[in-house]
Amino acid sequence: MTERFPPAMSDQLKRQGYHLVAHGAVKPCLWLRRSIRGGDQCYKHHFYGISSHRCVQMTPTLLCNHRCLHCWRPIDEIPATSGEWIEPEELLDGILSEQRRLISGYGGAPETTDPGRLEEAKSPAHVAISLMGEPTLYPMIGELVEEVKRRGMTAFLVTNGTSPEAVGEVRPTQLYISLNAPDEETYRQVSNPRDDTWGRFLESLDMMRDSPSRRVVRLTLARNLNLKDPRGYARLIEVAEPDFVEVKAYMHLGLSRKRLGRDAMPTHDEVMGFARELSDILGYPLKNHVPLSRVALLSRGSAGEKIELGAGR
């Protein structure tokens, strides 16, 4: 399948572990590797029951209309266009083919690979549409989500909330909106949007409230940047009425290190302290936390935490 990016850009992404499929990409994450070797799994497993070795981390497009200071992806060199869009079925076929190819390499290391998990990994059960870029810029994002579910897999979609029309129409198993700031000024500083998207973001929060999907608002907090004003965050969260709120630390990784210092990374105790303040304001109990990932989960109690993997709902 023809790649849609300049050779130098493609080479850089491939060196960083991305497998390109037309204008999209798939990449095995650290937790997939750990899980397939019999180790621990990511916080989505601890919170929602998602098996890391059966999870496909992908994006339908590398394009993004935000340039978030805390993003550790190679966002600065992404071109402004990716050419003509391919159909969701073809895109997903390519993504899953690349996932199978990257999984197959673990069969050559039986001494470090859990054979049961390797066999399970050959049949993905979950697609996380959250790898890089803003997935709602792919004009057929709703159809892609439906294709994932049609094949019996669950789908998580993470959006920056700049496409309220997509938020109102898409039906993933779990819908995320990334909430980077408690107010417009901080939003402009942290998200660094290419256009004036604050109003559209607020509209997306409003649209989320009526979504039939499981709904999550995710905060990624950096010290001396947006780790502040829990009441401001709470006011915005209350608009969306999500089932869950994830409070997560900025991690000093990848290309974010060019924008933020290591001292911007909060400790897990700081994350927990902020989560408890939010919990008190919102009335969402603190249900879980994973110290290694520096993340906490608040729940409104409107949905069960665990998801039946591969439910395709």
PDB file of C-alpha atoms in Angstrom:
ATOM      1  CA  MET A   1       0.000   0.000   0.000  1.00  0.00           C
ATOM      2  CA  THR A   2       1.483   3.341  -1.064  1.00  0.00           C
ATOM      3  CA  GLU A   3       2.731   5.558   1.769  1.00  0.00           C
ATOM      4  CA  ARG A   4       1.679   9.201   1.718  1.00  0.00           C
ATOM      5  CA  PHE A   5       4.667  10.936   3.283  1.00  0.00           C
ATOM      6  CA  PRO A   6       8.018  12.227   2.038  1.00  0.00           C
ATOM      7  CA  PRO A   7      10.793   9.589   2.154  1.00  0.00           C
ATOM      8  CA  ALA A   8      12.746  11.369   4.909  1.00  0.00           C
ATOM      9  CA  MET A   9       9.615  11.571   7.067  1.00  0.00           C
ATOM     10  CA  SER A  10       8.721   7.933   6.397  1.00  0.00           C
ATOM     11  CA  ASP A  11      12.234   6.822   7.300  1.00  0.00           C
ATOM     12  CA  GLN A  12      12.115   8.775  10.565  1.00  0.00           C
ATOM     13  CA  LEU A  13       8.763   7.292  11.552  1.00  0.00           C
ATOM     14  CA  LYS A  14       9.881   3.764  10.695  1.00  0.00           C
ATOM     15  CA  ARG A  15      12.998   4.163  12.834  1.00  0.00           C
ATOM     16  CA  GLN A  16      10.702   5.105  15.700  1.00  0.00           C
ATOM     17  CA  GLY A  17       8.666   1.926  15.250  1.00  0.00           C
ATOM     18  CA  TYR A  18       5.728   3.158  13.169  1.00  0.00           C
ATOM     19  CA  HIS A  19       4.342   0.876  10.464  1.00  0.00           C
ATOM     20  CA  LEU A  20       2.802   3.145   7.812  1.00  0.00           C
ATOM     21  CA  VAL A  21      -0.378   2.249   5.954  1.00  0.00           C
ATOM     22  CA  ALA A  22      -1.239   4.876   3.326  1.00  0.00           C
ATOM     23  CA  HIS A  23      -2.068   7.970   5.441  1.00  0.00           C
ATOM     24  CA  GLY A  24      -2.399   5.953   8.672  1.00  0.00           C
ATOM     25  CA  ALA A  25      -0.090   4.025  10.960  1.00  0.00           C
ATOM     26  CA  VAL A  26       0.125   1.298  13.583  1.00  0.00           C
ATOM     27  CA  LYS A  27       2.786   0.909  16.251  1.00  0.00           C
ATOM     28  CA  PRO A  28       3.375  -1.715  18.954  1.00  0.00           C
ATOM     29  CA  CYS A  29       3.577   0.014  22.305  1.00  0.00           C
ATOM     30  CA  LEU A  30       5.820  -0.747  25.267  1.00  0.00           C
ATOM     31  CA  TRP A  31       2.958  -2.498  27.055  1.00  0.00           C
ATOM     32  CA  LEU A  32       2.236  -4.846  24.169  1.00  0.00           C
ATOM     33  CA  ARG A  33       5.861  -5.969  24.315  1.00  0.00           C
ATOM     34  CA  ARG A  34       5.752  -6.432  28.078  1.00  0.00           C
ATOM     35  CA  SER A  35       2.453  -8.269  27.990  1.00  0.00           C
ATOM     36  CA  ILE A  36       3.433 -10.651  25.195  1.00  0.00           C
ATOM     37  CA  ARG A  37       6.505 -11.538  27.227  1.00  0.00           C
ATOM     38  CA  GLY A  38       4.343 -12.397  30.227  1.00  0.00           C
ATOM     39  CA  GLY A  39       4.800  -9.087  32.039  1.00  0.00           C
ATOM     40  CA  ASP A  40       2.511  -6.366  33.338  1.00  0.00           C
ATOM     41  CA  GLN A  41      -0.057  -4.611  31.172  1.00  0.00           C
ATOM     42  CA  CYS A  42      -0.994  -0.973  30.669  1.00  0.00           C
ATOM     43  CA  TYR A  43      -3.423   1.023  32.751  1.00  0.00           C
ATOM     44  CA  LYS A  44      -6.243   0.367  30.249  1.00  0.00           C
ATOM     45  CA  HIS A  45      -6.008  -3.254  31.369  1.00  0.00           C
ATOM     46  CA  HIS A  46      -6.130  -2.340  35.063  1.00  0.00           C
ATOM     47  CA  PHE A  47      -8.995   0.135  34.560  1.00  0.00           C
ATOM     48  CA  TYR A  48     -11.092  -1.469  31.815  1.00  0.00           C
ATOM     49  CA  GLY A  49      -9.844  -5.028  31.297  1.00  0.00           C
ATOM     50  CA  ILE A  50      -8.188  -4.411  27.913  1.00  0.00           C
ATOM     51  CA  SER A  51      -5.441  -6.998  27.227  1.00  0.00           C
ATOM     52  CA  SER A  52      -2.364  -5.133  26.008  1.00  0.00           C
ATOM     53  CA  HIS A  53      -1.134  -7.975  23.807  1.00  0.00           C
ATOM     54  CA  ARG A  54      -4.465  -8.035  21.949  1.00  0.00           C
ATOM     55  CA  CYS A  55      -4.625  -4.262  21.479  1.00  0.00           C
ATOM     56  CA  VAL A  56      -3.929  -2.557  18.133  1.00  0.00           C
ATOM     57  CA  GLN A  57      -2.669   1.001  18.620  1.00  0.00           C
ATOM     58  CA  MET A  58      -3.341   2.878  15.390  1.00  0.00           C
ATOM     59  CA  THR A  59      -4.363   6.111  13.722  1.00  0.00           C
ATOM     60  CA  PRO A  60      -6.158   6.744  10.438  1.00  0.00           C
ATOM     61  CA  THR A  61      -4.131   9.922   9.904  1.00  0.00           C
ATOM     62  CA  LEU A  62      -0.928  11.482  11.205  1.00  0.00           C
ATOM     63  CA  LEU A  63      -2.294  14.968  10.564  1.00  0.00           C
ATOM     64  CA  CYS A  64      -3.097  17.131  13.592  1.00  0.00           C
ATOM     65  CA  ASN A  65      -4.487  20.612  14.167  1.00  0.00           C
ATOM     66  CA  HIS A  66      -2.890  20.830  17.618  1.00  0.00           C
ATOM     67  CA  ARG A  67       0.790  21.049  18.472  1.00  0.00           C
ATOM     68  CA  CYS A  68       0.520  20.168  22.152  1.00  0.00           C
ATOM     69  CA  LEU A  69       3.544  21.031  24.270  1.00  0.00           C
ATOM     70  CA  HIS A  70       3.329  17.706  26.100  1.00  0.00           C
ATOM     71  CA  CYS A  71       2.998  15.520  22.969  1.00  0.00           C
ATOM     72  CA  TRP A  72       5.934  13.119  22.657  1.00  0.00           C
ATOM     73  CA  ARG A  73       5.095  12.115  19.081  1.00  0.00           C
ATOM     74  CA  PRO A  74       7.063  13.487  16.073  1.00  0.00           C
ATOM     75  CA  ILE A  75       4.445  16.140  15.325  1.00  0.00           C
ATOM     76  CA  ASP A  76       6.659  18.978  14.137  1.00  0.00           C
ATOM     77  CA  GLU A  77       7.538  17.507  10.739  1.00  0.00           C
ATOM     78  CA  ILE A  78       4.121  16.186   9.694  1.00  0.00           C
ATOM     79  CA  PRO A  79       3.038  17.643   6.323  1.00  0.00           C
ATOM     80  CA  ALA A  80      -0.180  19.608   5.920  1.00  0.00           C
ATOM     81  CA  THR A  81      -1.898  17.012   3.714  1.00  0.00           C
ATOM     82  CA  SER A  82      -1.789  13.266   3.227  1.00  0.00           C
ATOM     83  CA  GLY A  83      -3.383  13.002  -0.228  1.00  0.00           C
ATOM     84  CA  GLU A  84      -6.533  11.158  -1.220  1.00  0.00           C
ATOM     85  CA  TRP A  85      -8.229   9.189   1.566  1.00  0.00           C
ATOM     86  CA  ILE A  86      -8.639   5.424   1.285  1.00  0.00           C
ATOM     87  CA  GLU A  87     -11.753   3.552   2.403  1.00  0.00           C
ATOM     88  CA  PRO A  88     -12.058   2.320   6.025  1.00  0.00           C
ATOM     89  CA  GLU A  89     -12.106  -1.368   5.045  1.00  0.00           C
ATOM     90  CA  GLU A  90      -8.882  -1.056   3.073  1.00  0.00           C
ATOM     91  CA  LEU A  91      -7.241   0.995   5.808  1.00  0.00           C
ATOM     92  CA  LEU A  92      -8.188  -1.464   8.546  1.00  0.00           C
ATOM     93  CA  ASP A  93      -7.062  -4.421   6.427  1.00  0.00           C
ATOM     94  CA  GLY A  94      -3.651  -2.781   6.070  1.00  0.00           C
ATOM     95  CA  ILE A  95      -3.423  -1.905   9.757  1.00  0.00           C
ATOM     96  CA  LEU A  96      -4.265  -5.441  10.883  1.00  0.00           C
ATOM     97  CA  SER A  97      -1.850  -6.932   8.326  1.00  0.00           C
ATOM     98  CA  GLU A  98       0.971  -4.805   9.740  1.00  0.00           C
ATOM     99  CA  GLN A  99      -0.044  -5.741  13.292  1.00  0.00           C
ATOM    100  CA  ARG A 100       0.173  -9.441  12.422  1.00  0.00           C
ATOM    101  CA  ARG A 101       3.569  -8.872  10.819  1.00  0.00           C
ATOM    102  CA  LEU A 102       5.006  -7.139  13.860  1.00  0.00           C
ATOM    103  CA  ILE A 103       3.515  -9.752  16.220  1.00  0.00           C
ATOM    104  CA  SER A 104       5.075 -12.592  14.218  1.00  0.00           C
ATOM    105  CA  GLY A 105       8.565 -11.509  15.224  1.00  0.00           C
ATOM    106  CA  TYR A 106       7.986 -12.603  18.812  1.00  0.00           C
ATOM    107  CA  GLY A 107       7.728 -16.227  17.670  1.00  0.00           C
ATOM    108  CA  GLY A 108      11.471 -16.252  17.097  1.00  0.00           C
ATOM    109  CA  ALA A 109      12.206 -15.649  20.778  1.00  0.00           C
ATOM    110  CA  PRO A 110      10.467 -18.510  22.633  1.00  0.00           C
ATOM    111  CA  GLU A 111      12.679 -18.093  25.687  1.00  0.00           C
ATOM    112  CA  THR A 112      11.233 -14.620  26.391  1.00  0.00           C
ATOM    113  CA  THR A 113       7.726 -14.943  24.935  1.00  0.00           C
ATOM    114  CA  ASP A 114       4.597 -16.185  26.695  1.00  0.00           C
ATOM    115  CA  PRO A 115       3.226 -18.731  24.170  1.00  0.00           C
ATOM    116  CA  GLY A 116      -0.364 -18.347  25.324  1.00  0.00           C
ATOM    117  CA  ARG A 117      -0.334 -14.584  25.015  1.00  0.00           C
ATOM    118  CA  LEU A 118       1.458 -14.773  21.667  1.00  0.00           C
ATOM    119  CA  GLU A 119      -1.310 -16.988  20.322  1.00  0.00           C
ATOM    120  CA  GLU A 120      -3.948 -14.600  21.668  1.00  0.00           C
ATOM    121  CA  ALA A 121      -2.108 -11.644  20.147  1.00  0.00           C
ATOM    122  CA  LYS A 122      -2.581 -13.123  16.699  1.00  0.00           C
ATOM    123  CA  SER A 123      -6.304 -12.392  17.088  1.00  0.00           C
ATOM    124  CA  PRO A 124      -6.592  -8.725  18.100  1.00  0.00           C
ATOM    125  CA  ALA A 125      -9.673  -7.897  20.117  1.00  0.00           C
ATOM    126  CA  HIS A 126      -9.320  -4.152  20.641  1.00  0.00           C
ATOM    127  CA  VAL A 127      -8.392  -1.143  18.491  1.00  0.00           C
ATOM    128  CA  ALA A 128      -7.156   2.025  20.186  1.00  0.00           C
ATOM    129  CA  ILE A 129      -7.562   4.866  17.683  1.00  0.00           C
ATOM    130  CA  SER A 130      -5.148   7.116  19.507  1.00  0.00           C
ATOM    131  CA  LEU A 131      -1.641   6.617  18.182  1.00  0.00           C
ATOM    132  CA  MET A 132      -0.777  10.022  16.735  1.00  0.00           C
ATOM    133  CA  GLY A 133      -2.499  12.896  14.990  1.00  0.00           C
ATOM    134  CA  GLU A 134      -6.177  13.836  15.315  1.00  0.00           C
ATOM    135  CA  PRO A 135      -8.274  10.873  14.097  1.00  0.00           C
ATOM    136  CA  THR A 136     -11.416  12.914  13.433  1.00  0.00           C
ATOM    137  CA  LEU A 137      -9.553  14.651  10.592  1.00  0.00           C
ATOM    138  CA  TYR A 138     -10.079  11.385   8.717  1.00  0.00           C
ATOM    139  CA  PRO A 139     -13.457  12.116   7.085  1.00  0.00           C
ATOM    140  CA  MET A 140     -14.685   8.513   7.407  1.00  0.00           C
ATOM    141  CA  ILE A 141     -13.861   8.092  11.094  1.00  0.00           C
ATOM    142  CA  GLY A 142     -17.410   6.965  11.919  1.00  0.00           C
ATOM    143  CA  GLU A 143     -17.300   4.292   9.246  1.00  0.00           C
ATOM    144  CA  LEU A 144     -13.875   3.145  10.463  1.00  0.00           C
ATOM    145  CA  VAL A 145     -15.190   2.716  14.010  1.00  0.00           C
ATOM    146  CA  GLU A 146     -18.164   0.741  12.712  1.00  0.00           C
ATOM    147  CA  GLU A 147     -15.849  -1.470  10.652  1.00  0.00           C
ATOM    148  CA  VAL A 148     -13.769  -2.214  13.761  1.00  0.00           C
ATOM    149  CA  LYS A 149     -16.900  -3.220  15.653  1.00  0.00           C
ATOM    150  CA  ARG A 150     -18.283  -5.186  12.691  1.00  0.00           C
ATOM    151  CA  ARG A 151     -15.179  -7.375  12.910  1.00  0.00           C
ATOM    152  CA  GLY A 152     -15.937  -8.160  16.544  1.00  0.00           C
ATOM    153  CA  MET A 153     -13.411  -5.831  18.161  1.00  0.00           C
ATOM    154  CA  THR A 154     -13.934  -3.064  20.669  1.00  0.00           C
ATOM    155  CA  ALA A 155     -12.870   0.467  19.713  1.00  0.00           C
ATOM    156  CA  PHE A 156     -11.532   3.348  21.790  1.00  0.00           C
ATOM    157  CA  LEU A 157     -11.396   6.728  20.044  1.00  0.00           C
ATOM    158  CA  VAL A 158      -9.358   9.600  21.503  1.00  0.00           C
ATOM    159  CA  THR A 159     -10.048  13.076  20.096  1.00  0.00           C
ATOM    160  CA  ASN A 160      -8.881  16.582  20.922  1.00  0.00           C
ATOM    161  CA  GLY A 161     -12.473  17.765  20.541  1.00  0.00           C
ATOM    162  CA  THR A 162     -11.962  20.088  17.591  1.00  0.00           C
ATOM    163  CA  SER A 163     -14.526  18.250  15.412  1.00  0.00           C
ATOM    164  CA  PRO A 164     -17.836  18.432  17.315  1.00  0.00           C
ATOM    165  CA  GLU A 165     -19.714  17.008  14.315  1.00  0.00           C
ATOM    166  CA  ALA A 166     -17.650  13.812  14.586  1.00  0.00           C
ATOM    167  CA  VAL A 167     -18.075  13.674  18.361  1.00  0.00           C
ATOM    168  CA  GLY A 168     -21.838  13.823  17.853  1.00  0.00           C
ATOM    169  CA  GLU A 169     -21.909  11.090  15.227  1.00  0.00           C
ATOM    170  CA  VAL A 170     -19.202   8.540  16.037  1.00  0.00           C
ATOM    171  CA  ARG A 171     -20.110   5.498  18.172  1.00  0.00           C
ATOM    172  CA  PRO A 172     -16.974   3.832  19.580  1.00  0.00           C
ATOM    173  CA  THR A 173     -17.064   1.460  22.515  1.00  0.00           C
ATOM    174  CA  GLN A 174     -15.386   4.220  24.507  1.00  0.00           C
ATOM    175  CA  LEU A 175     -15.103   7.871  23.455  1.00  0.00           C
ATOM    176  CA  TYR A 176     -12.361  10.067  24.890  1.00  0.00           C
ATOM    177  CA  ILE A 177     -11.935  13.831  24.804  1.00  0.00           C
ATOM    178  CA  SER A 178      -8.538  15.158  25.852  1.00  0.00           C
ATOM    179  CA  LEU A 179      -8.970  18.110  28.219  1.00  0.00           C
ATOM    180  CA  ASN A 180      -5.668  20.001  28.311  1.00  0.00           C
ATOM    181  CA  ALA A 181      -6.652  23.105  30.242  1.00  0.00           C
ATOM    182  CA  PRO A 182      -9.149  24.592  32.686  1.00  0.00           C
ATOM    183  CA  ASP A 183      -9.556  27.828  30.683  1.00  0.00           C
ATOM    184  CA  GLU A 184      -9.130  29.291  27.199  1.00  0.00           C
ATOM    185  CA  GLU A 185      -5.803  31.030  27.840  1.00  0.00           C
ATOM    186  CA  THR A 186      -4.160  27.866  29.142  1.00  0.00           C
ATOM    187  CA  TYR A 187      -5.737  25.884  26.304  1.00  0.00           C
ATOM    188  CA  ARG A 188      -4.072  28.117  23.729  1.00  0.00           C
ATOM    189  CA  GLN A 189      -0.748  27.772  25.511  1.00  0.00           C
ATOM    190  CA  VAL A 190      -0.818  23.993  26.035  1.00  0.00           C
ATOM    191  CA  SER A 191      -2.661  22.768  22.916  1.00  0.00           C
ATOM    192  CA  ASN A 192      -1.006  25.341  20.641  1.00  0.00           C
ATOM    193  CA  PRO A 193      -3.799  25.014  18.061  1.00  0.00           C
ATOM    194  CA  ARG A 194      -3.229  25.925  14.421  1.00  0.00           C
ATOM    195  CA  ASP A 195      -6.624  27.683  14.338  1.00  0.00           C
ATOM    196  CA  ASP A 196      -9.080  29.174  16.822  1.00  0.00           C
ATOM    197  CA  THR A 197     -10.624  25.926  18.080  1.00  0.00           C
ATOM    198  CA  TRP A 198     -11.675  26.770  21.652  1.00  0.00           C
ATOM    199  CA  GLY A 199     -15.326  27.301  20.696  1.00  0.00           C
ATOM    200  CA  ARG A 200     -15.413  24.013  18.786  1.00  0.00           C
ATOM    201  CA  PHE A 201     -13.832  22.263  21.754  1.00  0.00           C
ATOM    202  CA  LEU A 202     -16.562  23.553  24.071  1.00  0.00           C
ATOM    203  CA  GLU A 203     -19.161  22.379  21.555  1.00  0.00           C
ATOM    204  CA  SER A 204     -17.605  18.910  21.582  1.00  0.00           C
ATOM    205  CA  LEU A 205     -17.922  18.710  25.361  1.00  0.00           C
ATOM    206  CA  ASP A 206     -21.608  19.511  24.946  1.00  0.00           C
ATOM    207  CA  MET A 207     -21.992  16.903  22.191  1.00  0.00           C
ATOM    208  CA  MET A 208     -20.255  14.269  24.320  1.00  0.00           C
ATOM    209  CA  ARG A 209     -22.952  14.493  26.964  1.00  0.00           C
ATOM    210  CA  ASP A 210     -25.509  12.909  24.618  1.00  0.00           C
ATOM    211  CA  SER A 211     -23.232  10.235  23.156  1.00  0.00           C
ATOM    212  CA  PRO A 212     -24.457   6.642  23.683  1.00  0.00           C
ATOM    213  CA  SER A 213     -20.825   5.478  23.936  1.00  0.00           C
ATOM    214  CA  ARG A 214     -18.982   5.063  27.198  1.00  0.00           C
ATOM    215  CA  ARG A 215     -17.482   8.525  27.757  1.00  0.00           C
ATOM    216  CA  VAL A 216     -14.122   9.532  29.219  1.00  0.00           C
ATOM    217  CA  VAL A 217     -12.490  12.911  29.751  1.00  0.00           C
ATOM    218  CA  ARG A 218      -8.716  12.595  30.023  1.00  0.00           C
ATOM    219  CA  LEU A 219      -6.464  15.179  31.657  1.00  0.00           C
ATOM    220  CA  THR A 220      -2.716  15.126  30.959  1.00  0.00           C
ATOM    221  CA  LEU A 221      -1.134  17.370  33.570  1.00  0.00           C
ATOM    222  CA  ALA A 222       2.251  19.083  33.502  1.00  0.00           C
ATOM    223  CA  ARG A 223       3.721  20.883  36.491  1.00  0.00           C
ATOM    224  CA  ASN A 224       3.924  24.690  36.157  1.00  0.00           C
ATOM    225  CA  LEU A 225       1.750  24.510  33.037  1.00  0.00           C
ATOM    226  CA  ASN A 226      -1.758  23.073  33.453  1.00  0.00           C
ATOM    227  CA  LEU A 227      -1.584  21.314  36.833  1.00  0.00           C
ATOM    228  CA  LYS A 228      -3.834  23.927  38.418  1.00  0.00           C
ATOM    229  CA  ASP A 229      -7.394  25.109  39.005  1.00  0.00           C
ATOM    230  CA  PRO A 230      -9.314  21.875  39.628  1.00  0.00           C
ATOM    231  CA  ARG A 231     -12.561  23.862  39.792  1.00  0.00           C
ATOM    232  CA  GLY A 232     -11.943  25.171  36.287  1.00  0.00           C
ATOM    233  CA  TYR A 233     -11.480  21.621  35.021  1.00  0.00           C
ATOM    234  CA  ALA A 234     -14.557  20.492  36.939  1.00  0.00           C
ATOM    235  CA  ARG A 235     -16.748  23.140  35.281  1.00  0.00           C
ATOM    236  CA  LEU A 236     -15.751  21.836  31.848  1.00  0.00           C
ATOM    237  CA  ILE A 237     -16.078  18.178  32.845  1.00  0.00           C
ATOM    238  CA  GLU A 238     -19.589  18.821  34.136  1.00  0.00           C
ATOM    239  CA  VAL A 239     -20.622  19.989  30.664  1.00  0.00           C
ATOM    240  CA  ALA A 240     -19.682  16.603  29.160  1.00  0.00           C
ATOM    241  CA  GLU A 241     -21.002  14.442  32.035  1.00  0.00           C
ATOM    242  CA  PRO A 242     -18.517  11.638  31.259  1.00  0.00           C
ATOM    243  CA  ASP A 243     -18.735   8.209  32.810  1.00  0.00           C
ATOM    244  CA  PHE A 244     -15.062   8.394  33.773  1.00  0.00           C
ATOM    245  CA  VAL A 245     -12.297  10.934  34.251  1.00  0.00           C
ATOM    246  CA  GLU A 246      -8.669   9.906  33.801  1.00  0.00           C
ATOM    247  CA  VAL A 247      -6.108  12.113  35.528  1.00  0.00           C
ATOM    248  CA  LYS A 248      -2.677  11.420  34.080  1.00  0.00           C
ATOM    249  CA  ALA A 249       0.809  12.864  34.488  1.00  0.00           C
ATOM    250  CA  TYR A 250       2.758  14.304  31.599  1.00  0.00           C
ATOM    251  CA  MET A 251       5.657  11.939  30.949  1.00  0.00           C
ATOM    252  CA  HIS A 252       9.001  13.398  29.901  1.00  0.00           C
ATOM    253  CA  LEU A 253       9.436  11.288  26.775  1.00  0.00           C
ATOM    254  CA  GLY A 254      10.201  11.590  23.080  1.00  0.00           C
ATOM    255  CA  LEU A 255      10.092  14.958  21.375  1.00  0.00           C
ATOM    256  CA  SER A 256       8.216  16.610  24.248  1.00  0.00           C
ATOM    257  CA  ARG A 257      11.649  16.896  25.851  1.00  0.00           C
ATOM    258  CA  LYS A 258      12.414  19.698  23.386  1.00  0.00           C
ATOM    259  CA  ARG A 259       9.487  21.716  24.738  1.00  0.00           C
ATOM    260  CA  LEU A 260       9.260  20.870  28.433  1.00  0.00           C
ATOM    261  CA  GLY A 261      11.831  20.156  31.101  1.00  0.00           C
ATOM    262  CA  ARG A 262      11.928  17.035  33.215  1.00  0.00           C
ATOM    263  CA  ASP A 263      10.656  19.066  36.161  1.00  0.00           C
ATOM    264  CA  ALA A 264       7.317  19.423  34.337  1.00  0.00           C
ATOM    265  CA  MET A 265       6.575  15.738  35.056  1.00  0.00           C
ATOM    266  CA  PRO A 266       4.365  15.416  38.170  1.00  0.00           C
ATOM    267  CA  THR A 267       4.848  12.655  40.685  1.00  0.00           C
ATOM    268  CA  HIS A 268       2.150  10.058  41.210  1.00  0.00           C
ATOM    269  CA  ASP A 269       1.425  11.656  44.590  1.00  0.00           C
ATOM    270  CA  GLU A 270       0.740  14.967  42.839  1.00  0.00           C
ATOM    271  CA  VAL A 271      -1.578  13.250  40.366  1.00  0.00           C
ATOM    272  CA  MET A 272      -3.419  11.551  43.214  1.00  0.00           C
ATOM    273  CA  GLY A 273      -3.730  14.809  45.124  1.00  0.00           C
ATOM    274  CA  PHE A 274      -5.215  16.570  42.101  1.00  0.00           C
ATOM    275  CA  ALA A 275      -7.506  13.610  41.397  1.00  0.00           C
ATOM    276  CA  ARG A 276      -8.821  13.712  44.968  1.00  0.00           C
ATOM    277  CA  GLU A 277      -9.558  17.442  44.639  1.00  0.00           C
ATOM    278  CA  LEU A 278     -11.475  16.790  41.424  1.00  0.00           C
ATOM    279  CA  SER A 279     -13.266  13.884  43.047  1.00  0.00           C
ATOM    280  CA  ASP A 280     -14.478  16.075  45.891  1.00  0.00           C
ATOM    281  CA  ILE A 281     -15.695  18.805  43.513  1.00  0.00           C
ATOM    282  CA  LEU A 282     -17.357  16.530  40.956  1.00  0.00           C
ATOM    283  CA  GLY A 283     -18.654  13.852  43.279  1.00  0.00           C
ATOM    284  CA  TYR A 284     -16.924  11.178  41.180  1.00  0.00           C
ATOM    285  CA  PRO A 285     -15.318   8.624  43.517  1.00  0.00           C
ATOM    286  CA  LEU A 286     -11.677   7.682  43.018  1.00  0.00           C
ATOM    287  CA  LYS A 287     -11.924   4.090  41.790  1.00  0.00           C
ATOM    288  CA  ASN A 288      -8.433   3.032  40.722  1.00  0.00           C
ATOM    289  CA  HIS A 289      -4.889   4.189  40.065  1.00  0.00           C
ATOM    290  CA  VAL A 290      -1.677   2.844  38.532  1.00  0.00           C
ATOM    291  CA  PRO A 291       1.481   4.325  40.083  1.00  0.00           C
ATOM    292  CA  LEU A 292       3.808   3.180  37.283  1.00  0.00           C
ATOM    293  CA  SER A 293       1.765   5.121  34.714  1.00  0.00           C
ATOM    294  CA  ARG A 294       0.992   7.956  37.153  1.00  0.00           C
ATOM    295  CA  VAL A 295      -2.698   7.851  36.350  1.00  0.00           C
ATOM    296  CA  ALA A 296      -5.897   7.817  38.412  1.00  0.00           C
ATOM    297  CA  LEU A 297      -9.471   6.920  37.502  1.00  0.00           C
ATOM    298  CA  LEU A 298     -12.608   8.701  38.722  1.00  0.00           C
ATOM    299  CA  SER A 299     -16.020   7.181  38.012  1.00  0.00           C
ATOM    300  CA  ARG A 300     -19.488   8.728  37.965  1.00  0.00           C
ATOM    301  CA  GLY A 301     -20.939   5.262  38.550  1.00  0.00           C
ATOM    302  CA  SER A 302     -22.974   5.380  35.330  1.00  0.00           C
ATOM    303  CA  ALA A 303     -21.057   2.532  33.625  1.00  0.00           C
ATOM    304  CA  GLY A 304     -19.204  -0.556  34.763  1.00  0.00           C
ATOM    305  CA  GLU A 305     -15.448  -0.236  34.599  1.00  0.00           C
ATOM    306  CA  LYS A 306     -14.569  -3.537  32.932  1.00  0.00           C
ATOM    307  CA  ILE A 307     -15.334  -4.122  29.259  1.00  0.00           C
ATOM    308  CA  GLU A 308     -15.819  -7.534  27.699  1.00  0.00           C
ATOM    309  CA  LEU A 309     -12.874  -7.648  25.330  1.00  0.00           C
ATOM    310  CA  GLY A 310     -13.896  -8.082  21.723  1.00  0.00           C
ATOM    311  CA  ALA A 311     -17.518  -7.278  22.419  1.00  0.00           C
ATOM    312  CA  GLY A 312     -17.614  -5.182  19.263  1.00  0.00           C
ATOM    313  CA  ARG A 313     -20.395  -3.031  20.630  1.00  0.00           C
TER     314      ARG A 313
END
